[in-house]
mmCIF file of C-alpha atoms in Angstrom:
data_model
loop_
_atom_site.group_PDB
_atom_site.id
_atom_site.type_symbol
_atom_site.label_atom_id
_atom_site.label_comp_id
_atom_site.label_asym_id
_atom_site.label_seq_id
_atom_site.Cartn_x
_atom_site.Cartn_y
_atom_site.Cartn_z
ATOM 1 C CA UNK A 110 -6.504 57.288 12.604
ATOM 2 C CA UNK A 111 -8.594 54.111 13.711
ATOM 3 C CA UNK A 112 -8.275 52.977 9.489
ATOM 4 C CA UNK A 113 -4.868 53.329 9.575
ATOM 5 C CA UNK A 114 -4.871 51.312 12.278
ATOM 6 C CA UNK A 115 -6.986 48.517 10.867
ATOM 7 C CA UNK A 116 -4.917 48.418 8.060
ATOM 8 C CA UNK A 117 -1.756 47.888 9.300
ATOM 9 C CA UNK A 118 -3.476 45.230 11.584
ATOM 10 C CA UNK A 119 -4.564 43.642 8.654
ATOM 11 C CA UNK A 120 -1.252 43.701 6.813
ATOM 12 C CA UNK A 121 0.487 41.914 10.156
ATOM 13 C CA UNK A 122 -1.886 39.485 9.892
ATOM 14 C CA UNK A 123 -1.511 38.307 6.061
ATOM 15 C CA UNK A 124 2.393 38.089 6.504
ATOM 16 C CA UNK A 125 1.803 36.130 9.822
ATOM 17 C CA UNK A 126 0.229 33.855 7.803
ATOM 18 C CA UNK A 127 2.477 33.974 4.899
ATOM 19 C CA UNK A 128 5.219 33.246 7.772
ATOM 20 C CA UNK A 129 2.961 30.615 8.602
ATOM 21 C CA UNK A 130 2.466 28.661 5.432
ATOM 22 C CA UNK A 131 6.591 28.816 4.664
ATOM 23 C CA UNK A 132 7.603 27.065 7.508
ATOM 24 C CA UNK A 133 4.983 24.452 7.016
ATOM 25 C CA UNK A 134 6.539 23.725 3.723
ATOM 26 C CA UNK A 135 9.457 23.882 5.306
ATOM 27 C CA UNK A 136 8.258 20.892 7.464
ATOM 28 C CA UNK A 137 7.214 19.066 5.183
ATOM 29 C CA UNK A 138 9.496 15.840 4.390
ATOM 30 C CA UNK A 139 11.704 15.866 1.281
ATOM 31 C CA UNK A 140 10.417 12.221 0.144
ATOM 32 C CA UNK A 141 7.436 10.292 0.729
ATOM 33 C CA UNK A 142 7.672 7.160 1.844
ATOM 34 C CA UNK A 143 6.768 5.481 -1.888
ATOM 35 C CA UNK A 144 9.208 8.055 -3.196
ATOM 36 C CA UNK A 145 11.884 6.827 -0.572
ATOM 37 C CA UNK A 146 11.238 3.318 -1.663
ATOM 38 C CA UNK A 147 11.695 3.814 -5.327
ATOM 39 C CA UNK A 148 14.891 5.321 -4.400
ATOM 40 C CA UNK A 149 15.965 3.139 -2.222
ATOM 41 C CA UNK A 150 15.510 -0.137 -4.788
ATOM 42 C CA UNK A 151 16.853 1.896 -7.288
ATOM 43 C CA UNK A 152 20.032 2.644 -5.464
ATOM 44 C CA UNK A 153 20.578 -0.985 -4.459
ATOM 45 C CA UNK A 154 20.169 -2.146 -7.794
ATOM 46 C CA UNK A 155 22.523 0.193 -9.218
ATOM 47 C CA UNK A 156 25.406 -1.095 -6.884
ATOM 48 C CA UNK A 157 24.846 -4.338 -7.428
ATOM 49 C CA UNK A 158 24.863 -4.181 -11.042
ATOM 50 C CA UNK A 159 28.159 -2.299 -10.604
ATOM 51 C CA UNK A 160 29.882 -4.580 -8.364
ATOM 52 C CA UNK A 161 28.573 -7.195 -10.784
ATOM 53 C CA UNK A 162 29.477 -6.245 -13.996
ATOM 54 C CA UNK A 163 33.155 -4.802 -12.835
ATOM 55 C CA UNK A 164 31.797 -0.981 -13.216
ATOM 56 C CA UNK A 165 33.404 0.354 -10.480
ATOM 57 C CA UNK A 166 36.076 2.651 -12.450
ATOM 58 C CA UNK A 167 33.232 4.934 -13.913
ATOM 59 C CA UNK A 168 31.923 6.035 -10.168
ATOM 60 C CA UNK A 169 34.751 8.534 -8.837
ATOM 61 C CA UNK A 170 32.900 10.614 -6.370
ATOM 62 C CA UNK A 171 33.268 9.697 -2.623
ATOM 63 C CA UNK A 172 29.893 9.008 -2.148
ATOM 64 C CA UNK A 173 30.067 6.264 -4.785
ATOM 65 C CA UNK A 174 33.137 5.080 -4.493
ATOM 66 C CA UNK A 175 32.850 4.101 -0.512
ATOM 67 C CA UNK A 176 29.072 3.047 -1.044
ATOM 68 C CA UNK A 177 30.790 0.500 -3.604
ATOM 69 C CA UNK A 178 33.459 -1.107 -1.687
ATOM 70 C CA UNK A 179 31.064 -1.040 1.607
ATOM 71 C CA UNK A 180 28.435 -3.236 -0.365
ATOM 72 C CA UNK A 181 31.959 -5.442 -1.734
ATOM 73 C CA UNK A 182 32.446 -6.146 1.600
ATOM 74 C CA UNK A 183 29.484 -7.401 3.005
ATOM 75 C CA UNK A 184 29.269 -9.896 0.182
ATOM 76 C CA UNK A 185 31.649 -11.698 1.730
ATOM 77 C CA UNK A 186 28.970 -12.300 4.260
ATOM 78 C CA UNK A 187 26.050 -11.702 2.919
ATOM 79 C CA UNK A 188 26.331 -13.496 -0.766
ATOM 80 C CA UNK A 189 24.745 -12.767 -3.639
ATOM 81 C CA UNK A 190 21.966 -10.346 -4.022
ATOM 82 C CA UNK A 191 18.211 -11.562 -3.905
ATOM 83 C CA UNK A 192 15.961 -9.087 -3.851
ATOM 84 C CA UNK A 193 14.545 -6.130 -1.582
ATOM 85 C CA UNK A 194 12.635 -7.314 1.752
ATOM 86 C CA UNK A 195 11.618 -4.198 2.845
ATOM 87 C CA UNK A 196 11.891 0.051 3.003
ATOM 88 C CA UNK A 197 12.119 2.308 5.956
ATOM 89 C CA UNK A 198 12.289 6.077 5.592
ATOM 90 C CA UNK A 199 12.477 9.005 8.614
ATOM 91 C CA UNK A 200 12.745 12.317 6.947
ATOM 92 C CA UNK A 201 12.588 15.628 8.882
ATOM 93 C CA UNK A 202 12.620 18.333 6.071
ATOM 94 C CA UNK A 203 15.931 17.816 3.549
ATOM 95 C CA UNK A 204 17.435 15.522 6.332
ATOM 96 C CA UNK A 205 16.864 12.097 6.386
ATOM 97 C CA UNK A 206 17.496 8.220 5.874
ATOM 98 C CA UNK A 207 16.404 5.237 4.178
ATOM 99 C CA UNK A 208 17.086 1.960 5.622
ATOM 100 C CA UNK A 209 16.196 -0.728 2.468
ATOM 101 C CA UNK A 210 16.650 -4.245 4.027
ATOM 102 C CA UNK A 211 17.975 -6.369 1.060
ATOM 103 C CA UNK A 212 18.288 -10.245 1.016
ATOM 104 C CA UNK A 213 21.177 -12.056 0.158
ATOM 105 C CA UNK A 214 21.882 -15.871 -0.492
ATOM 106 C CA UNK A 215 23.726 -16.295 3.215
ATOM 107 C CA UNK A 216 22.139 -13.262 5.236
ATOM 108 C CA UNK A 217 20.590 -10.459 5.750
ATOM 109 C CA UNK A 218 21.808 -7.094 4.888
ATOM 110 C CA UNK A 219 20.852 -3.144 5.776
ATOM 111 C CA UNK A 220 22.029 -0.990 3.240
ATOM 112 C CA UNK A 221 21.556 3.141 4.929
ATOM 113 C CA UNK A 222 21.194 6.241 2.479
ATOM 114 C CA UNK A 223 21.908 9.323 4.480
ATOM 115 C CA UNK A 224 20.145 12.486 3.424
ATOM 116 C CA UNK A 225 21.795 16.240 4.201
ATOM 117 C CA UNK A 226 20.315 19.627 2.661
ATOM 118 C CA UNK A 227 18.544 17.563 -0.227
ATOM 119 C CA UNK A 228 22.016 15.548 -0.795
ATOM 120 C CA UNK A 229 23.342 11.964 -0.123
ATOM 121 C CA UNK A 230 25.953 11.756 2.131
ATOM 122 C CA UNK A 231 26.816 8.563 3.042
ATOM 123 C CA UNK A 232 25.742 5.114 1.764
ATOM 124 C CA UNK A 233 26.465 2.035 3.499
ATOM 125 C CA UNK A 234 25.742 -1.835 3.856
ATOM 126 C CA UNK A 235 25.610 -3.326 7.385
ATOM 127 C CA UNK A 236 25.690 -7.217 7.262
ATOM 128 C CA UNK A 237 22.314 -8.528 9.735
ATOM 129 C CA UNK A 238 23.994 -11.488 12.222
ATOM 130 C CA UNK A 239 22.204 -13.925 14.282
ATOM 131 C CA UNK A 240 22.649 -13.624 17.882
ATOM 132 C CA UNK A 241 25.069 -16.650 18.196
ATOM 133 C CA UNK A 242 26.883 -15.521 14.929
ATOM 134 C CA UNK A 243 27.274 -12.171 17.107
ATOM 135 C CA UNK A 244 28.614 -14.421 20.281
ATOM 136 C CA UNK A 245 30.962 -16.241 18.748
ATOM 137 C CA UNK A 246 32.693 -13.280 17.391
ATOM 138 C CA UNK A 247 32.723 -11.217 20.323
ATOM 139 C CA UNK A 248 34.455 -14.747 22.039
ATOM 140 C CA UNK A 249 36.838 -14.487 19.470
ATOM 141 C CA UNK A 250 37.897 -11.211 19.588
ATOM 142 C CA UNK A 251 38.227 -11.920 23.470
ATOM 143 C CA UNK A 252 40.356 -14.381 23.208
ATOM 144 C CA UNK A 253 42.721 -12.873 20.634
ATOM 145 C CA UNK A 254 42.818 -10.256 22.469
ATOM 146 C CA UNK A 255 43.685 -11.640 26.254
ATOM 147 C CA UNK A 256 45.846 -14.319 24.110
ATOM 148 C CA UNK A 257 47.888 -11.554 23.329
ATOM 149 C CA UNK A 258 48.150 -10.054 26.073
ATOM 150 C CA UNK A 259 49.616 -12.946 27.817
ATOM 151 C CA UNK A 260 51.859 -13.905 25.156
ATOM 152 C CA UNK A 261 53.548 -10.576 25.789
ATOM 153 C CA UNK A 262 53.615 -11.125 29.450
ATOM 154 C CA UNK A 263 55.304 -14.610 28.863
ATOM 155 C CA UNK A 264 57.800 -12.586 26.662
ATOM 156 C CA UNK A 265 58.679 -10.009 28.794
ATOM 157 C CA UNK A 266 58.875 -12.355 31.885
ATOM 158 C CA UNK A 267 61.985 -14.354 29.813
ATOM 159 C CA UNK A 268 63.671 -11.459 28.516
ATOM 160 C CA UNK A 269 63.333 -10.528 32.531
ATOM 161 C CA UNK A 270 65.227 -13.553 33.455
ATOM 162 C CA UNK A 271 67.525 -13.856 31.061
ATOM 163 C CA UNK A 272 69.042 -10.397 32.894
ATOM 164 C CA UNK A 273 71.065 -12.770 34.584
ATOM 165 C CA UNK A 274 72.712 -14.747 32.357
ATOM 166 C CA UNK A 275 74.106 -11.608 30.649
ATOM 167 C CA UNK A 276 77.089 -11.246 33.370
ATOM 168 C CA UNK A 277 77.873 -14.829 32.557
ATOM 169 C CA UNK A 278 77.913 -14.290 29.161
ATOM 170 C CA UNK A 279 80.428 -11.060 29.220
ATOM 171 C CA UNK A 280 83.042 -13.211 31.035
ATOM 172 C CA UNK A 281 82.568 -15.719 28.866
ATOM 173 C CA UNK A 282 83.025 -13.178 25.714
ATOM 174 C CA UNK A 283 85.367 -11.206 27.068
ATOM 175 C CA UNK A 284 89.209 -12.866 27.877
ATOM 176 C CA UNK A 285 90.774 -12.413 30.560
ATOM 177 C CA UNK A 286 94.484 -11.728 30.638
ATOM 178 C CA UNK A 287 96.482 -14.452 31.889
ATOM 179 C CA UNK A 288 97.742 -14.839 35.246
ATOM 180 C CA UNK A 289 101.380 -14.132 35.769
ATOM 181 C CA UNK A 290 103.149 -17.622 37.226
ATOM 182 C CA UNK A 291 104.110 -17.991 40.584
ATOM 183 C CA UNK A 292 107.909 -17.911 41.292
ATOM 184 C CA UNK A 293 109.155 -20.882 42.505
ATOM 185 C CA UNK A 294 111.070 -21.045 45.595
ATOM 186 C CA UNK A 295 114.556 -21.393 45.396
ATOM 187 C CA UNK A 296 116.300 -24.584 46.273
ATOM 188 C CA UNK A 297 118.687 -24.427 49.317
ATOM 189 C CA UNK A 298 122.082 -25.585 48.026
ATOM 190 C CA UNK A 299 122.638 -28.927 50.797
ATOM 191 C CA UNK A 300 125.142 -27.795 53.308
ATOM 192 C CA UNK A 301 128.405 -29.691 53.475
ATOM 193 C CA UNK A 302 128.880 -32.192 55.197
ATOM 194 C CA UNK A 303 130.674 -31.240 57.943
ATOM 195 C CA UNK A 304 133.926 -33.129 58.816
ATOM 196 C CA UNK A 305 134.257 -34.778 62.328
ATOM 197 C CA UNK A 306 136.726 -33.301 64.257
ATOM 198 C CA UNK A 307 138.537 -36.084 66.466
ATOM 199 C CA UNK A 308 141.214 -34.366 67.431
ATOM 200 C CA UNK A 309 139.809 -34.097 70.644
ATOM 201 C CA UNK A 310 140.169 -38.093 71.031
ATOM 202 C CA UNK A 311 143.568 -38.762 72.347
ATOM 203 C CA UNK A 312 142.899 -42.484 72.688
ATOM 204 C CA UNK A 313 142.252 -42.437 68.737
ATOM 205 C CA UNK A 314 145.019 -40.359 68.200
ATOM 206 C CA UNK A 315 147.769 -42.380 70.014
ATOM 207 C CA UNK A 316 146.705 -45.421 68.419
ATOM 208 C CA UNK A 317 147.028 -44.109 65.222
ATOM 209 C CA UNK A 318 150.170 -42.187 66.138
ATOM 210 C CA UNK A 319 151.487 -45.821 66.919
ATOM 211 C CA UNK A 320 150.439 -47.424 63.919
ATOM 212 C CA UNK A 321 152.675 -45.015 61.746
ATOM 213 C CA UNK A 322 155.511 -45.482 63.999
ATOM 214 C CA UNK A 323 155.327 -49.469 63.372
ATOM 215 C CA UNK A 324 154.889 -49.118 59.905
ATOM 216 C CA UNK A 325 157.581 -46.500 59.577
ATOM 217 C CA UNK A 326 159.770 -49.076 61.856
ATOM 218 C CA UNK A 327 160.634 -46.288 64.568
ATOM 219 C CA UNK A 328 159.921 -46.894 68.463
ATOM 220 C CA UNK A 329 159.129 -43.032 68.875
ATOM 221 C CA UNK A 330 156.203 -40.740 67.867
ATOM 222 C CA UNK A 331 157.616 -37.345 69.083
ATOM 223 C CA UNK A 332 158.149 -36.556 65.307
ATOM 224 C CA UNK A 333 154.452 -37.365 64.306
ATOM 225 C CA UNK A 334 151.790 -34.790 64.416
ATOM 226 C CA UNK A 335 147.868 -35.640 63.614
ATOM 227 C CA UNK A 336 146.385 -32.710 62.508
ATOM 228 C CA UNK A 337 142.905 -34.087 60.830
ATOM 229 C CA UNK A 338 141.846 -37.371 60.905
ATOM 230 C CA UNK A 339 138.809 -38.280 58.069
ATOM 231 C CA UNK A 340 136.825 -41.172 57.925
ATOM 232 C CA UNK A 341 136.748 -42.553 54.185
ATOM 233 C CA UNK A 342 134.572 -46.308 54.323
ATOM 234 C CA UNK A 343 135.405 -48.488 56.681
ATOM 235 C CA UNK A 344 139.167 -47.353 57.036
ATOM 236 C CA UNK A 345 140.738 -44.292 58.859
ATOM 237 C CA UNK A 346 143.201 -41.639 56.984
ATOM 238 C CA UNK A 347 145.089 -39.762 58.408
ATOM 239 C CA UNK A 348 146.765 -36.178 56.811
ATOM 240 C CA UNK A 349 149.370 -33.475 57.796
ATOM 241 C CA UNK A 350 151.521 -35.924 59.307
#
């Protein structure tokens, strides 16, 4: 019983050491730091002499294609490619990146190779600004930004007050019908002139009554009657005799 024992003992302890020795090779990093470096130059080179030579339709995999038209567009900053400053690896098993500092003919660059499960995943170039360079962007940006802001504040605030010229304009647009006309007042016929009545005047009468008589040559006016008497000028008529 006791050497059965000791042998299984024995067998735990050779595959705890077996267990032992895999997951320190599992540990150990996927590239050495020379290896990351020859890899890293190599990759950088490639690119450039891609970008360079006009190459770009015979990469079609995603990887390739974006690390191409990252590296395109920081030679807009960056200029034409020097040479390799520097290499920085960090690898923790089959994950890992290389950061390979390249020099350009205006700046700086970074260009990071991304390592998943043995594989690149991602390669991209990060333009290296100065501090100042990095200011006076991040003013610009400001300002574009608040400038716009206000300029769409100022907008708002006139289409705001423009509001109340809209009324004005409607009238203006729209006719209105015309206004009937006012009847005009009639005009008074002028009321005759009313004839004076001097019947009443004896004195006036008998004179006149008198005055016939001499003209007619008779002493008596019993026959004469005065029934109106109008006034025509300067000169008394006399009708109905």
């Amino acid at each position: 019983m006791k050497k059965w024992l000791l042998i299984l003992g024995m067998i735990t302890c050779m595959l705890g050491l077996t267990a032992c020795g895999k997951s320190e090779e599992a540990n150990e990093p996927l590239l050495t730091a020379e290896e990351a470096e020859t890899v890293g130059r190599g990759i950088v080179e490639s690119i450039n002499q891609c970008v360079v030579e006009n190459m770009q339709a015979q990469y079609t995999s995603p990887v390739d294609v974006s690390a191409i038209a990252s590296w395109e567009s920081a030679r807009e900053d960056m200029g034409d490619y020097v040479e390799v400053i520097s290499t920085e690896s960090e690898f923790d098993g089959e994950d890992g990146v290389i950061d390979v500092r390249v020099k350009g003919s205006l700046r700086e660059a970074i260009v990071e190779i991304v390592y998943e499960k043995s594989n690149i995943t991602s390669i991209a170039t990060n333009v290296e600004y100065t501090f100042g360079e990095k200011m006076e962007k991040a003013a610009l940006n400001t300002l574009l930004g608040m400038g716009t802001v206000f300029c769409v504040l100022i907008l708002i605030s006139l289409i705001i007050g423009l509001f109340g010229f809209i009324p004005r304009l409607q009238d203006k647009l729209v006719k209105k019908p015309a206004a009937a006309p006012a009847p005009r007042p009639a005009v008074a016929a002028p009321a005759p002139a009313a004839e004076e009545d001097l019947s009443d005047d004896l004195e006036l009468v008998a004179v006149i009554s008198a005055a016939i008589a001499a003209y007619e040559g008779t002493s008596s006016t019993d026959g004469f009657v005065v029934r109106s008497i109008k006034r025509s000028g300067k000169k008394w008529q006399s009708a109905g005799i």
